[in-house]
């Protein structure tokens, strides 16, 4: 079996809380990002961009998100507040994948979002191929306009996901997958 197909058959997400150092070094990260942006892009719009969160910035980001969370829900428990504050600190690297939608384009927004989603998935595949672990997460922060403002997103930009990356600190078991017969059919008319 070709190595690329084997990679696809083995790929799985590693929980962000189980990702530690090392993350990809600068040269490896650059190569990974260059590969990740090679996605189908109808109209060559490049409807995506990437933001790196690393080092102390991850905690500062989480602190700003936890402030939003408590403002939106003053009854938020201390445990949930702390979860929000620390959410981005476990993996050594987080790449925020942004959909930059061009509303005046003839290319439907769904295609532009799928293009950005492919970037996120390529990050997962590439990280796995390089021996790293990764997990694509969204959560409330991906859909919140105050968070978008913190990330300095424009009105036409949306978070597709937060891709947490690092080295798995545990053996990650695979999860159950659907049987092909349950999801594949042939149209006959």
JSON list of C-alpha atoms in Angstrom, two decimals:
[
{"chain": "A", "resi": 1, "resn": "UNK", "atom": "CA", "xyz": [0.00, 0.00, 0.00]},
{"chain": "A", "resi": 2, "resn": "UNK", "atom": "CA", "xyz": [1.35, 3.48, -0.84]},
{"chain": "A", "resi": 3, "resn": "UNK", "atom": "CA", "xyz": [2.69, 5.38, 2.19]},
{"chain": "A", "resi": 4, "resn": "UNK", "atom": "CA", "xyz": [0.32, 8.32, 1.62]},
{"chain": "A", "resi": 5, "resn": "UNK", "atom": "CA", "xyz": [-2.74, 6.06, 1.76]},
{"chain": "A", "resi": 6, "resn": "UNK", "atom": "CA", "xyz": [-1.39, 4.32, 4.84]},
{"chain": "A", "resi": 7, "resn": "UNK", "atom": "CA", "xyz": [-0.96, 7.73, 6.48]},
{"chain": "A", "resi": 8, "resn": "UNK", "atom": "CA", "xyz": [-4.61, 8.58, 5.79]},
{"chain": "A", "resi": 9, "resn": "UNK", "atom": "CA", "xyz": [-5.75, 5.25, 7.21]},
{"chain": "A", "resi": 10, "resn": "UNK", "atom": "CA", "xyz": [-3.78, 5.75, 10.44]},
{"chain": "A", "resi": 11, "resn": "UNK", "atom": "CA", "xyz": [-4.28, 9.47, 11.11]},
{"chain": "A", "resi": 12, "resn": "UNK", "atom": "CA", "xyz": [-6.02, 10.33, 14.35]},
{"chain": "A", "resi": 13, "resn": "UNK", "atom": "CA", "xyz": [-6.28, 13.33, 16.62]},
{"chain": "A", "resi": 14, "resn": "UNK", "atom": "CA", "xyz": [-4.28, 13.58, 19.82]},
{"chain": "A", "resi": 15, "resn": "UNK", "atom": "CA", "xyz": [-6.09, 15.36, 22.67]},
{"chain": "A", "resi": 16, "resn": "UNK", "atom": "CA", "xyz": [-4.71, 18.87, 23.11]},
{"chain": "A", "resi": 17, "resn": "UNK", "atom": "CA", "xyz": [-4.19, 18.25, 26.85]},
{"chain": "A", "resi": 18, "resn": "UNK", "atom": "CA", "xyz": [-1.87, 15.38, 25.93]},
{"chain": "A", "resi": 19, "resn": "UNK", "atom": "CA", "xyz": [0.37, 17.39, 23.60]},
{"chain": "A", "resi": 20, "resn": "UNK", "atom": "CA", "xyz": [3.70, 18.57, 24.97]},
{"chain": "A", "resi": 21, "resn": "UNK", "atom": "CA", "xyz": [7.08, 19.69, 23.74]},
{"chain": "A", "resi": 22, "resn": "UNK", "atom": "CA", "xyz": [8.51, 19.61, 21.25]},
{"chain": "A", "resi": 23, "resn": "UNK", "atom": "CA", "xyz": [6.37, 21.36, 18.70]},
{"chain": "A", "resi": 24, "resn": "UNK", "atom": "CA", "xyz": [7.66, 21.68, 15.15]},
{"chain": "A", "resi": 25, "resn": "UNK", "atom": "CA", "xyz": [10.74, 23.91, 15.03]},
{"chain": "A", "resi": 26, "resn": "UNK", "atom": "CA", "xyz": [10.64, 27.02, 12.83]},
{"chain": "A", "resi": 27, "resn": "UNK", "atom": "CA", "xyz": [11.90, 25.34, 9.66]},
{"chain": "A", "resi": 28, "resn": "UNK", "atom": "CA", "xyz": [9.59, 22.35, 10.07]},
{"chain": "A", "resi": 29, "resn": "UNK", "atom": "CA", "xyz": [6.63, 24.60, 10.89]},
{"chain": "A", "resi": 30, "resn": "UNK", "atom": "CA", "xyz": [7.28, 26.71, 7.81]},
{"chain": "A", "resi": 31, "resn": "UNK", "atom": "CA", "xyz": [7.41, 23.60, 5.60]},
{"chain": "A", "resi": 32, "resn": "UNK", "atom": "CA", "xyz": [4.22, 22.29, 7.25]},
{"chain": "A", "resi": 33, "resn": "UNK", "atom": "CA", "xyz": [2.40, 25.59, 6.74]},
{"chain": "A", "resi": 34, "resn": "UNK", "atom": "CA", "xyz": [3.53, 25.82, 3.12]},
{"chain": "A", "resi": 35, "resn": "UNK", "atom": "CA", "xyz": [2.18, 22.32, 2.53]},
{"chain": "A", "resi": 36, "resn": "UNK", "atom": "CA", "xyz": [-1.05, 23.02, 4.43]},
{"chain": "A", "resi": 37, "resn": "UNK", "atom": "CA", "xyz": [-2.02, 25.96, 2.23]},
{"chain": "A", "resi": 38, "resn": "UNK", "atom": "CA", "xyz": [-1.86, 23.82, -0.93]},
{"chain": "A", "resi": 39, "resn": "UNK", "atom": "CA", "xyz": [-5.61, 23.28, -1.00]},
{"chain": "A", "resi": 40, "resn": "UNK", "atom": "CA", "xyz": [-8.35, 23.29, -3.62]},
{"chain": "A", "resi": 41, "resn": "UNK", "atom": "CA", "xyz": [-9.21, 26.97, -4.06]},
{"chain": "A", "resi": 42, "resn": "UNK", "atom": "CA", "xyz": [-11.95, 27.68, -6.60]},
{"chain": "A", "resi": 43, "resn": "UNK", "atom": "CA", "xyz": [-11.24, 31.09, -8.11]},
{"chain": "A", "resi": 44, "resn": "UNK", "atom": "CA", "xyz": [-7.80, 31.34, -6.48]},
{"chain": "A", "resi": 45, "resn": "UNK", "atom": "CA", "xyz": [-9.28, 33.57, -3.77]},
{"chain": "A", "resi": 46, "resn": "UNK", "atom": "CA", "xyz": [-7.00, 32.37, -0.95]},
{"chain": "A", "resi": 47, "resn": "UNK", "atom": "CA", "xyz": [-9.95, 32.65, 1.47]},
{"chain": "A", "resi": 48, "resn": "UNK", "atom": "CA", "xyz": [-7.90, 31.80, 4.54]},
{"chain": "A", "resi": 49, "resn": "UNK", "atom": "CA", "xyz": [-5.13, 33.00, 6.77]},
{"chain": "A", "resi": 50, "resn": "UNK", "atom": "CA", "xyz": [-3.30, 31.62, 9.80]},
{"chain": "A", "resi": 51, "resn": "UNK", "atom": "CA", "xyz": [-2.44, 33.04, 13.21]},
{"chain": "A", "resi": 52, "resn": "UNK", "atom": "CA", "xyz": [0.14, 31.47, 15.51]},
{"chain": "A", "resi": 53, "resn": "UNK", "atom": "CA", "xyz": [-0.40, 31.31, 19.26]},
{"chain": "A", "resi": 54, "resn": "UNK", "atom": "CA", "xyz": [2.63, 30.21, 21.23]},
{"chain": "A", "resi": 55, "resn": "UNK", "atom": "CA", "xyz": [4.59, 30.95, 24.37]},
{"chain": "A", "resi": 56, "resn": "UNK", "atom": "CA", "xyz": [3.07, 33.40, 26.83]},
{"chain": "A", "resi": 57, "resn": "UNK", "atom": "CA", "xyz": [0.61, 34.63, 24.19]},
{"chain": "A", "resi": 58, "resn": "UNK", "atom": "CA", "xyz": [-1.42, 31.43, 24.62]},
{"chain": "A", "resi": 59, "resn": "UNK", "atom": "CA", "xyz": [-2.08, 32.23, 28.29]},
{"chain": "A", "resi": 60, "resn": "UNK", "atom": "CA", "xyz": [-2.83, 35.89, 27.56]},
{"chain": "A", "resi": 61, "resn": "UNK", "atom": "CA", "xyz": [-5.31, 34.77, 24.89]},
{"chain": "A", "resi": 62, "resn": "UNK", "atom": "CA", "xyz": [-6.95, 32.36, 27.34]},
{"chain": "A", "resi": 63, "resn": "UNK", "atom": "CA", "xyz": [-7.15, 35.06, 30.00]},
{"chain": "A", "resi": 64, "resn": "UNK", "atom": "CA", "xyz": [-8.98, 37.36, 27.59]},
{"chain": "A", "resi": 65, "resn": "UNK", "atom": "CA", "xyz": [-11.36, 34.54, 26.63]},
{"chain": "A", "resi": 66, "resn": "UNK", "atom": "CA", "xyz": [-12.06, 33.68, 30.26]},
{"chain": "A", "resi": 67, "resn": "UNK", "atom": "CA", "xyz": [-12.91, 37.36, 30.89]},
{"chain": "A", "resi": 68, "resn": "UNK", "atom": "CA", "xyz": [-15.45, 37.20, 28.04]},
{"chain": "A", "resi": 69, "resn": "UNK", "atom": "CA", "xyz": [-16.82, 33.92, 29.40]},
{"chain": "A", "resi": 70, "resn": "UNK", "atom": "CA", "xyz": [-17.38, 35.34, 32.89]},
{"chain": "A", "resi": 71, "resn": "UNK", "atom": "CA", "xyz": [-18.89, 38.54, 31.46]},
{"chain": "A", "resi": 72, "resn": "UNK", "atom": "CA", "xyz": [-21.32, 36.48, 29.38]},
{"chain": "A", "resi": 73, "resn": "UNK", "atom": "CA", "xyz": [-22.06, 34.12, 32.27]},
{"chain": "A", "resi": 74, "resn": "UNK", "atom": "CA", "xyz": [-21.44, 35.73, 35.67]},
{"chain": "A", "resi": 75, "resn": "UNK", "atom": "CA", "xyz": [-22.41, 32.45, 37.35]},
{"chain": "A", "resi": 76, "resn": "UNK", "atom": "CA", "xyz": [-19.58, 30.57, 35.63]},
{"chain": "A", "resi": 77, "resn": "UNK", "atom": "CA", "xyz": [-17.95, 28.23, 38.13]},
{"chain": "A", "resi": 78, "resn": "UNK", "atom": "CA", "xyz": [-14.33, 28.73, 39.13]},
{"chain": "A", "resi": 79, "resn": "UNK", "atom": "CA", "xyz": [-13.47, 25.38, 37.49]},
{"chain": "A", "resi": 80, "resn": "UNK", "atom": "CA", "xyz": [-15.00, 26.42, 34.16]},
{"chain": "A", "resi": 81, "resn": "UNK", "atom": "CA", "xyz": [-13.34, 29.83, 34.38]},
{"chain": "A", "resi": 82, "resn": "UNK", "atom": "CA", "xyz": [-9.98, 28.15, 34.91]},
{"chain": "A", "resi": 83, "resn": "UNK", "atom": "CA", "xyz": [-10.68, 25.73, 32.05]},
{"chain": "A", "resi": 84, "resn": "UNK", "atom": "CA", "xyz": [-11.24, 28.68, 29.70]},
{"chain": "A", "resi": 85, "resn": "UNK", "atom": "CA", "xyz": [-8.13, 30.47, 30.98]},
{"chain": "A", "resi": 86, "resn": "UNK", "atom": "CA", "xyz": [-5.87, 27.46, 30.42]},
{"chain": "A", "resi": 87, "resn": "UNK", "atom": "CA", "xyz": [-7.52, 25.94, 27.33]},
{"chain": "A", "resi": 88, "resn": "UNK", "atom": "CA", "xyz": [-4.77, 27.06, 24.92]},
{"chain": "A", "resi": 89, "resn": "UNK", "atom": "CA", "xyz": [-1.76, 26.41, 27.17]},
{"chain": "A", "resi": 90, "resn": "UNK", "atom": "CA", "xyz": [-1.42, 22.63, 26.98]},
{"chain": "A", "resi": 91, "resn": "UNK", "atom": "CA", "xyz": [-0.09, 22.12, 23.44]},
{"chain": "A", "resi": 92, "resn": "UNK", "atom": "CA", "xyz": [3.09, 24.09, 22.77]},
{"chain": "A", "resi": 93, "resn": "UNK", "atom": "CA", "xyz": [1.67, 25.52, 19.53]},
{"chain": "A", "resi": 94, "resn": "UNK", "atom": "CA", "xyz": [-1.79, 26.54, 18.38]},
{"chain": "A", "resi": 95, "resn": "UNK", "atom": "CA", "xyz": [-2.51, 27.63, 14.82]},
{"chain": "A", "resi": 96, "resn": "UNK", "atom": "CA", "xyz": [-5.76, 29.55, 14.38]},
{"chain": "A", "resi": 97, "resn": "UNK", "atom": "CA", "xyz": [-7.20, 28.88, 10.93]},
{"chain": "A", "resi": 98, "resn": "UNK", "atom": "CA", "xyz": [-9.26, 31.79, 9.67]},
{"chain": "A", "resi": 99, "resn": "UNK", "atom": "CA", "xyz": [-11.73, 31.85, 6.79]},
{"chain": "A", "resi": 100, "resn": "UNK", "atom": "CA", "xyz": [-11.38, 35.18, 4.97]},
{"chain": "A", "resi": 101, "resn": "UNK", "atom": "CA", "xyz": [-14.59, 35.28, 2.98]},
{"chain": "A", "resi": 102, "resn": "UNK", "atom": "CA", "xyz": [-14.96, 37.43, -0.11]},
{"chain": "A", "resi": 103, "resn": "UNK", "atom": "CA", "xyz": [-18.66, 38.24, -0.22]},
{"chain": "A", "resi": 104, "resn": "UNK", "atom": "CA", "xyz": [-18.41, 40.01, -3.58]},
{"chain": "A", "resi": 105, "resn": "UNK", "atom": "CA", "xyz": [-16.98, 36.90, -5.25]},
{"chain": "A", "resi": 106, "resn": "UNK", "atom": "CA", "xyz": [-18.98, 34.62, -7.52]},
{"chain": "A", "resi": 107, "resn": "UNK", "atom": "CA", "xyz": [-17.51, 31.72, -5.50]},
{"chain": "A", "resi": 108, "resn": "UNK", "atom": "CA", "xyz": [-20.10, 30.65, -2.88]},
{"chain": "A", "resi": 109, "resn": "UNK", "atom": "CA", "xyz": [-19.14, 31.24, 0.76]},
{"chain": "A", "resi": 110, "resn": "UNK", "atom": "CA", "xyz": [-19.47, 27.52, 1.51]},
{"chain": "A", "resi": 111, "resn": "UNK", "atom": "CA", "xyz": [-16.70, 26.78, -0.98]},
{"chain": "A", "resi": 112, "resn": "UNK", "atom": "CA", "xyz": [-14.50, 29.43, 0.59]},
{"chain": "A", "resi": 113, "resn": "UNK", "atom": "CA", "xyz": [-15.12, 27.99, 4.08]},
{"chain": "A", "resi": 114, "resn": "UNK", "atom": "CA", "xyz": [-14.38, 24.47, 2.81]},
{"chain": "A", "resi": 115, "resn": "UNK", "atom": "CA", "xyz": [-11.12, 25.75, 1.36]},
{"chain": "A", "resi": 116, "resn": "UNK", "atom": "CA", "xyz": [-10.12, 27.13, 4.78]},
{"chain": "A", "resi": 117, "resn": "UNK", "atom": "CA", "xyz": [-11.27, 23.88, 6.39]},
{"chain": "A", "resi": 118, "resn": "UNK", "atom": "CA", "xyz": [-8.96, 21.98, 4.08]},
{"chain": "A", "resi": 119, "resn": "UNK", "atom": "CA", "xyz": [-6.07, 24.08, 5.38]},
{"chain": "A", "resi": 120, "resn": "UNK", "atom": "CA", "xyz": [-6.94, 23.00, 8.93]},
{"chain": "A", "resi": 121, "resn": "UNK", "atom": "CA", "xyz": [-7.16, 19.36, 7.87]},
{"chain": "A", "resi": 122, "resn": "UNK", "atom": "CA", "xyz": [-3.87, 19.56, 6.00]},
{"chain": "A", "resi": 123, "resn": "UNK", "atom": "CA", "xyz": [-2.30, 20.82, 9.24]},
{"chain": "A", "resi": 124, "resn": "UNK", "atom": "CA", "xyz": [-3.59, 17.70, 11.00]},
{"chain": "A", "resi": 125, "resn": "UNK", "atom": "CA", "xyz": [-2.34, 15.39, 8.26]},
{"chain": "A", "resi": 126, "resn": "UNK", "atom": "CA", "xyz": [1.00, 17.13, 7.97]},
{"chain": "A", "resi": 127, "resn": "UNK", "atom": "CA", "xyz": [1.60, 17.15, 11.72]},
{"chain": "A", "resi": 128, "resn": "UNK", "atom": "CA", "xyz": [0.81, 13.43, 11.88]},
{"chain": "A", "resi": 129, "resn": "UNK", "atom": "CA", "xyz": [3.08, 12.71, 8.89]},
{"chain": "A", "resi": 130, "resn": "UNK", "atom": "CA", "xyz": [5.93, 14.52, 10.68]},
{"chain": "A", "resi": 131, "resn": "UNK", "atom": "CA", "xyz": [5.46, 12.51, 13.87]},
{"chain": "A", "resi": 132, "resn": "UNK", "atom": "CA", "xyz": [3.62, 15.21, 15.82]},
{"chain": "A", "resi": 133, "resn": "UNK", "atom": "CA", "xyz": [0.17, 15.11, 17.31]},
{"chain": "A", "resi": 134, "resn": "UNK", "atom": "CA", "xyz": [-2.56, 17.61, 16.54]},
{"chain": "A", "resi": 135, "resn": "UNK", "atom": "CA", "xyz": [-6.18, 18.30, 17.36]},
{"chain": "A", "resi": 136, "resn": "UNK", "atom": "CA", "xyz": [-8.60, 20.62, 15.57]},
{"chain": "A", "resi": 137, "resn": "UNK", "atom": "CA", "xyz": [-10.90, 22.28, 18.10]},
{"chain": "A", "resi": 138, "resn": "UNK", "atom": "CA", "xyz": [-13.57, 24.95, 17.84]},
{"chain": "A", "resi": 139, "resn": "UNK", "atom": "CA", "xyz": [-15.76, 25.59, 20.89]},
{"chain": "A", "resi": 140, "resn": "UNK", "atom": "CA", "xyz": [-17.62, 28.78, 21.66]},
{"chain": "A", "resi": 141, "resn": "UNK", "atom": "CA", "xyz": [-14.55, 30.95, 21.03]},
{"chain": "A", "resi": 142, "resn": "UNK", "atom": "CA", "xyz": [-14.53, 30.04, 17.34]},
{"chain": "A", "resi": 143, "resn": "UNK", "atom": "CA", "xyz": [-17.99, 31.59, 16.90]},
{"chain": "A", "resi": 144, "resn": "UNK", "atom": "CA", "xyz": [-17.78, 34.59, 19.20]},
{"chain": "A", "resi": 145, "resn": "UNK", "atom": "CA", "xyz": [-17.36, 38.07, 17.67]},
{"chain": "A", "resi": 146, "resn": "UNK", "atom": "CA", "xyz": [-15.58, 39.41, 20.77]},
{"chain": "A", "resi": 147, "resn": "UNK", "atom": "CA", "xyz": [-12.97, 36.70, 20.31]},
{"chain": "A", "resi": 148, "resn": "UNK", "atom": "CA", "xyz": [-12.80, 37.62, 16.62]},
{"chain": "A", "resi": 149, "resn": "UNK", "atom": "CA", "xyz": [-12.05, 41.17, 17.72]},
{"chain": "A", "resi": 150, "resn": "UNK", "atom": "CA", "xyz": [-9.25, 39.98, 20.03]},
{"chain": "A", "resi": 151, "resn": "UNK", "atom": "CA", "xyz": [-7.76, 38.16, 17.02]},
{"chain": "A", "resi": 152, "resn": "UNK", "atom": "CA", "xyz": [-8.22, 41.34, 14.96]},
{"chain": "A", "resi": 153, "resn": "UNK", "atom": "CA", "xyz": [-10.47, 39.61, 12.44]},
{"chain": "A", "resi": 154, "resn": "UNK", "atom": "CA", "xyz": [-12.43, 41.69, 9.98]},
{"chain": "A", "resi": 155, "resn": "UNK", "atom": "CA", "xyz": [-16.20, 41.39, 9.68]},
{"chain": "A", "resi": 156, "resn": "UNK", "atom": "CA", "xyz": [-15.80, 38.94, 6.79]},
{"chain": "A", "resi": 157, "resn": "UNK", "atom": "CA", "xyz": [-13.44, 36.65, 8.74]},
{"chain": "A", "resi": 158, "resn": "UNK", "atom": "CA", "xyz": [-14.35, 33.68, 10.93]},
{"chain": "A", "resi": 159, "resn": "UNK", "atom": "CA", "xyz": [-12.39, 31.18, 12.95]},
{"chain": "A", "resi": 160, "resn": "UNK", "atom": "CA", "xyz": [-12.51, 27.76, 11.30]},
{"chain": "A", "resi": 161, "resn": "UNK", "atom": "CA", "xyz": [-10.64, 26.13, 14.14]},
{"chain": "A", "resi": 162, "resn": "UNK", "atom": "CA", "xyz": [-7.79, 26.13, 16.60]},
{"chain": "A", "resi": 163, "resn": "UNK", "atom": "CA", "xyz": [-5.25, 23.45, 15.61]},
{"chain": "A", "resi": 164, "resn": "UNK", "atom": "CA", "xyz": [-3.29, 22.45, 18.71]},
{"chain": "A", "resi": 165, "resn": "UNK", "atom": "CA", "xyz": [0.09, 20.87, 17.92]},
{"chain": "A", "resi": 166, "resn": "UNK", "atom": "CA", "xyz": [2.90, 19.16, 19.79]},
{"chain": "A", "resi": 167, "resn": "UNK", "atom": "CA", "xyz": [4.26, 15.75, 20.68]},
{"chain": "A", "resi": 168, "resn": "UNK", "atom": "CA", "xyz": [1.79, 13.23, 22.12]},
{"chain": "A", "resi": 169, "resn": "UNK", "atom": "CA", "xyz": [2.63, 12.47, 25.73]},
{"chain": "A", "resi": 170, "resn": "UNK", "atom": "CA", "xyz": [0.56, 9.26, 25.74]},
{"chain": "A", "resi": 171, "resn": "UNK", "atom": "CA", "xyz": [-0.22, 6.50, 23.26]},
{"chain": "A", "resi": 172, "resn": "UNK", "atom": "CA", "xyz": [-3.41, 7.76, 21.62]},
{"chain": "A", "resi": 173, "resn": "UNK", "atom": "CA", "xyz": [-5.88, 4.98, 20.87]},
{"chain": "A", "resi": 174, "resn": "UNK", "atom": "CA", "xyz": [-7.84, 5.21, 17.66]},
{"chain": "A", "resi": 175, "resn": "UNK", "atom": "CA", "xyz": [-11.58, 5.74, 17.93]},
{"chain": "A", "resi": 176, "resn": "UNK", "atom": "CA", "xyz": [-14.31, 3.75, 16.23]},
{"chain": "A", "resi": 177, "resn": "UNK", "atom": "CA", "xyz": [-14.76, 4.72, 12.61]},
{"chain": "A", "resi": 178, "resn": "UNK", "atom": "CA", "xyz": [-17.85, 4.26, 10.43]},
{"chain": "A", "resi": 179, "resn": "UNK", "atom": "CA", "xyz": [-18.08, 1.19, 8.25]},
{"chain": "A", "resi": 180, "resn": "UNK", "atom": "CA", "xyz": [-17.65, 2.14, 4.60]},
{"chain": "A", "resi": 181, "resn": "UNK", "atom": "CA", "xyz": [-20.91, 0.36, 3.72]},
{"chain": "A", "resi": 182, "resn": "UNK", "atom": "CA", "xyz": [-22.76, 2.73, 6.08]},
{"chain": "A", "resi": 183, "resn": "UNK", "atom": "CA", "xyz": [-21.60, 5.88, 4.31]},
{"chain": "A", "resi": 184, "resn": "UNK", "atom": "CA", "xyz": [-20.99, 4.88, 0.68]},
{"chain": "A", "resi": 185, "resn": "UNK", "atom": "CA", "xyz": [-23.48, 4.13, -2.06]},
{"chain": "A", "resi": 186, "resn": "UNK", "atom": "CA", "xyz": [-23.74, 4.21, -5.84]},
{"chain": "A", "resi": 187, "resn": "UNK", "atom": "CA", "xyz": [-26.34, 6.40, -7.49]},
{"chain": "A", "resi": 188, "resn": "UNK", "atom": "CA", "xyz": [-28.17, 4.55, -10.24]},
{"chain": "A", "resi": 189, "resn": "UNK", "atom": "CA", "xyz": [-30.97, 7.00, -11.24]}
]
